[in-house]
Amino acid sequence: MRLRRSPLRRWFVVQLVMIGLLTGGCSPGAASPSARASAPATGPSASPTDAPSSPARAPLPSGFPVLAGAVGVAMPNDDPGLIGLWSSDAQGSAAYDFYAAALPAAGYPIIGLYPGGAAAALRFRVSDGAIWQMVARDGGNGTVAIEIRLDRP
């Protein structure tokens, strides 16, 4: 039995892919060897910012889960909704599957799951009631880019 995806869900996934390609393709990040993270990571140091002049970003909560082996990537200054950015060589849906299990276990209830091919996302609630997103997308050269960001349409 094959399940059909709804047109609205397909549109949402297509939009996520487009946004991911636009934001990811415009600013190649440099991997930071000192930011190698393992689950769980602590604090904002798990994903460094480019420079002290970066716009104010929401801080990554202490103890926030990070995929083992993921490497923190410098975040672009022009995306204040981006909270954390990592690169991983984990293949397939490993990042999506990790966060689908790790976020609820760490106290972050999942609001929506959006598996996909070129990009996958999930929405979750943080302690202050805000909704954030995890987006896993192609990072180029056989890697996956993992974004934690403020919720967006």
mmCIF file of C-alpha atoms in Angstrom:
data_model
loop_
_atom_site.group_PDB
_atom_site.id
_atom_site.type_symbol
_atom_site.label_atom_id
_atom_site.label_comp_id
_atom_site.label_asym_id
_atom_site.label_seq_id
_atom_site.Cartn_x
_atom_site.Cartn_y
_atom_site.Cartn_z
ATOM 1 C CA MET A 1 0.000 0.000 0.000
ATOM 2 C CA ARG A 2 1.478 3.324 -1.010
ATOM 3 C CA LEU A 3 0.633 6.431 0.980
ATOM 4 C CA ARG A 4 -0.067 9.660 -0.845
ATOM 5 C CA ARG A 5 1.381 12.893 0.406
ATOM 6 C CA SER A 6 -0.906 15.846 0.642
ATOM 7 C CA PRO A 7 -0.298 18.768 -1.767
ATOM 8 C CA LEU A 8 0.129 21.154 1.198
ATOM 9 C CA ARG A 9 2.809 18.949 2.745
ATOM 10 C CA ARG A 10 4.584 18.596 -0.584
ATOM 11 C CA TRP A 11 4.452 22.398 -1.052
ATOM 12 C CA PHE A 12 5.931 22.903 2.430
ATOM 13 C CA VAL A 13 8.804 20.495 1.719
ATOM 14 C CA VAL A 14 9.474 22.198 -1.624
ATOM 15 C CA GLN A 15 9.568 25.581 0.144
ATOM 16 C CA LEU A 16 12.022 24.233 2.735
ATOM 17 C CA VAL A 17 14.253 22.893 -0.021
ATOM 18 C CA MET A 18 14.190 26.231 -1.840
ATOM 19 C CA ILE A 19 14.991 28.188 1.332
ATOM 20 C CA GLY A 20 17.733 25.737 2.207
ATOM 21 C CA LEU A 21 19.290 26.028 -1.212
ATOM 22 C CA LEU A 22 19.099 29.816 -1.156
ATOM 23 C CA THR A 23 20.555 30.199 2.335
ATOM 24 C CA GLY A 24 23.053 27.378 2.023
ATOM 25 C CA GLY A 25 24.273 28.292 -1.436
ATOM 26 C CA CYS A 26 24.884 31.941 -0.642
ATOM 27 C CA SER A 27 27.319 31.561 2.196
ATOM 28 C CA PRO A 28 29.799 28.711 2.334
ATOM 29 C CA GLY A 29 30.775 28.197 5.961
ATOM 30 C CA ALA A 30 34.195 27.238 7.172
ATOM 31 C CA ALA A 31 34.336 24.226 9.426
ATOM 32 C CA SER A 32 35.729 24.898 12.850
ATOM 33 C CA PRO A 33 37.873 21.999 14.091
ATOM 34 C CA SER A 34 37.545 23.210 17.678
ATOM 35 C CA ALA A 35 33.764 23.011 17.477
ATOM 36 C CA ARG A 36 33.531 19.236 16.992
ATOM 37 C CA ALA A 37 30.391 18.269 18.857
ATOM 38 C CA SER A 38 29.081 15.053 20.296
ATOM 39 C CA ALA A 39 25.646 14.402 21.681
ATOM 40 C CA PRO A 40 24.726 16.186 23.798
ATOM 41 C CA ALA A 41 26.612 19.453 23.328
ATOM 42 C CA THR A 42 26.371 22.374 25.653
ATOM 43 C CA GLY A 43 25.806 26.047 25.029
ATOM 44 C CA PRO A 44 26.243 28.225 21.986
ATOM 45 C CA SER A 45 29.890 27.183 21.586
ATOM 46 C CA ALA A 46 28.654 24.080 19.750
ATOM 47 C CA SER A 47 28.203 26.269 16.678
ATOM 48 C CA PRO A 48 30.355 29.410 16.530
ATOM 49 C CA THR A 49 29.445 32.706 14.900
ATOM 50 C CA ASP A 50 31.511 34.420 12.229
ATOM 51 C CA ALA A 51 32.503 37.523 14.139
ATOM 52 C CA PRO A 52 31.746 39.561 17.233
ATOM 53 C CA SER A 53 29.641 41.871 15.046
ATOM 54 C CA SER A 54 27.105 39.088 14.357
ATOM 55 C CA PRO A 55 23.484 40.046 14.997
ATOM 56 C CA ALA A 56 21.978 38.927 18.291
ATOM 57 C CA ARG A 57 20.891 35.317 18.011
ATOM 58 C CA ALA A 58 18.761 33.185 20.260
ATOM 59 C CA PRO A 59 21.171 31.114 22.350
ATOM 60 C CA LEU A 60 21.351 27.366 21.962
ATOM 61 C CA PRO A 61 20.188 25.949 25.318
ATOM 62 C CA SER A 62 22.718 24.194 27.508
ATOM 63 C CA GLY A 63 22.564 20.441 26.934
ATOM 64 C CA PHE A 64 20.850 20.772 23.558
ATOM 65 C CA PRO A 65 21.359 17.492 21.651
ATOM 66 C CA VAL A 66 23.837 17.535 18.773
ATOM 67 C CA LEU A 67 24.436 14.640 16.389
ATOM 68 C CA ALA A 68 27.626 12.772 17.328
ATOM 69 C CA GLY A 69 30.447 13.653 14.946
ATOM 70 C CA ALA A 70 28.775 16.838 13.706
ATOM 71 C CA VAL A 71 31.178 19.742 13.248
ATOM 72 C CA GLY A 72 30.175 23.317 14.065
ATOM 73 C CA VAL A 73 30.170 25.631 11.057
ATOM 74 C CA ALA A 74 30.570 29.414 11.058
ATOM 75 C CA MET A 75 27.133 30.970 10.671
ATOM 76 C CA PRO A 76 26.438 33.736 8.158
ATOM 77 C CA ASN A 77 25.920 37.205 9.631
ATOM 78 C CA ASP A 78 22.844 37.869 7.483
ATOM 79 C CA ASP A 79 20.625 35.132 8.966
ATOM 80 C CA PRO A 80 19.679 36.091 12.558
ATOM 81 C CA GLY A 81 17.059 33.307 12.639
ATOM 82 C CA LEU A 82 19.832 30.721 12.484
ATOM 83 C CA ILE A 83 20.708 29.464 15.974
ATOM 84 C CA GLY A 84 23.095 26.595 15.235
ATOM 85 C CA LEU A 85 24.762 25.155 12.152
ATOM 86 C CA TRP A 86 26.677 21.916 11.818
ATOM 87 C CA SER A 87 28.043 19.712 9.075
ATOM 88 C CA SER A 88 27.964 15.917 9.244
ATOM 89 C CA ASP A 89 29.062 13.101 7.015
ATOM 90 C CA ALA A 90 26.219 10.939 8.366
ATOM 91 C CA GLN A 91 24.362 9.602 5.364
ATOM 92 C CA GLY A 92 20.672 9.238 4.560
ATOM 93 C CA SER A 93 18.178 10.265 7.189
ATOM 94 C CA ALA A 94 20.599 9.896 10.128
ATOM 95 C CA ALA A 95 20.356 13.542 11.234
ATOM 96 C CA TYR A 96 16.566 13.644 10.897
ATOM 97 C CA ASP A 97 16.164 10.321 12.732
ATOM 98 C CA PHE A 98 18.534 11.454 15.500
ATOM 99 C CA TYR A 99 16.617 14.671 16.179
ATOM 100 C CA ALA A 100 13.201 12.973 15.905
ATOM 101 C CA ALA A 101 14.273 10.784 18.864
ATOM 102 C CA ALA A 102 16.690 13.078 20.764
ATOM 103 C CA LEU A 103 14.573 16.241 20.971
ATOM 104 C CA PRO A 104 11.608 14.709 22.851
ATOM 105 C CA ALA A 105 14.032 12.812 25.104
ATOM 106 C CA ALA A 106 15.747 16.121 25.952
ATOM 107 C CA GLY A 107 12.440 17.830 26.766
ATOM 108 C CA TYR A 108 11.679 19.481 23.416
ATOM 109 C CA PRO A 109 8.228 18.329 22.230
ATOM 110 C CA ILE A 110 7.930 17.844 18.487
ATOM 111 C CA ILE A 111 5.183 19.896 16.802
ATOM 112 C CA GLY A 112 5.582 18.587 13.239
ATOM 113 C CA LEU A 113 7.647 16.066 11.266
ATOM 114 C CA TYR A 114 8.481 16.775 7.620
ATOM 115 C CA PRO A 115 10.691 14.017 6.172
ATOM 116 C CA GLY A 116 11.942 14.621 2.685
ATOM 117 C CA GLY A 117 14.492 13.755 0.068
ATOM 118 C CA ALA A 118 16.717 16.775 -0.547
ATOM 119 C CA ALA A 119 15.710 18.382 2.757
ATOM 120 C CA ALA A 120 13.907 17.265 5.874
ATOM 121 C CA ALA A 121 12.618 19.325 8.769
ATOM 122 C CA LEU A 122 10.956 19.061 12.098
ATOM 123 C CA ARG A 123 9.405 21.716 14.295
ATOM 124 C CA PHE A 124 9.719 21.591 18.070
ATOM 125 C CA ARG A 125 8.878 23.688 21.116
ATOM 126 C CA VAL A 126 11.546 25.125 23.426
ATOM 127 C CA SER A 127 11.112 25.846 27.142
ATOM 128 C CA ASP A 128 9.843 29.424 26.686
ATOM 129 C CA GLY A 129 7.068 28.188 24.360
ATOM 130 C CA ALA A 130 8.690 29.370 21.119
ATOM 131 C CA ILE A 131 8.797 27.026 18.138
ATOM 132 C CA TRP A 132 12.116 26.250 16.478
ATOM 133 C CA GLN A 133 13.047 24.108 13.490
ATOM 134 C CA MET A 134 15.689 21.548 12.678
ATOM 135 C CA VAL A 135 16.424 21.441 8.959
ATOM 136 C CA ALA A 136 18.703 18.777 7.462
ATOM 137 C CA ARG A 137 19.746 19.510 3.884
ATOM 138 C CA ASP A 138 22.504 18.749 1.419
ATOM 139 C CA GLY A 139 25.711 20.391 2.585
ATOM 140 C CA GLY A 140 27.699 19.552 -0.552
ATOM 141 C CA ASN A 141 30.622 17.155 -0.962
ATOM 142 C CA GLY A 142 28.685 14.250 0.550
ATOM 143 C CA THR A 143 27.813 16.090 3.761
ATOM 144 C CA VAL A 144 24.580 17.071 5.456
ATOM 145 C CA ALA A 145 24.043 20.596 6.803
ATOM 146 C CA ILE A 146 22.065 20.622 10.054
ATOM 147 C CA GLU A 147 20.381 23.896 10.985
ATOM 148 C CA ILE A 148 18.633 24.808 14.216
ATOM 149 C CA ARG A 149 16.616 27.965 13.607
ATOM 150 C CA LEU A 150 13.692 30.060 14.670
ATOM 151 C CA ASP A 151 10.419 28.876 13.174
ATOM 152 C CA ARG A 152 9.558 30.280 9.755
ATOM 153 C CA PRO A 153 6.917 29.542 7.170
#
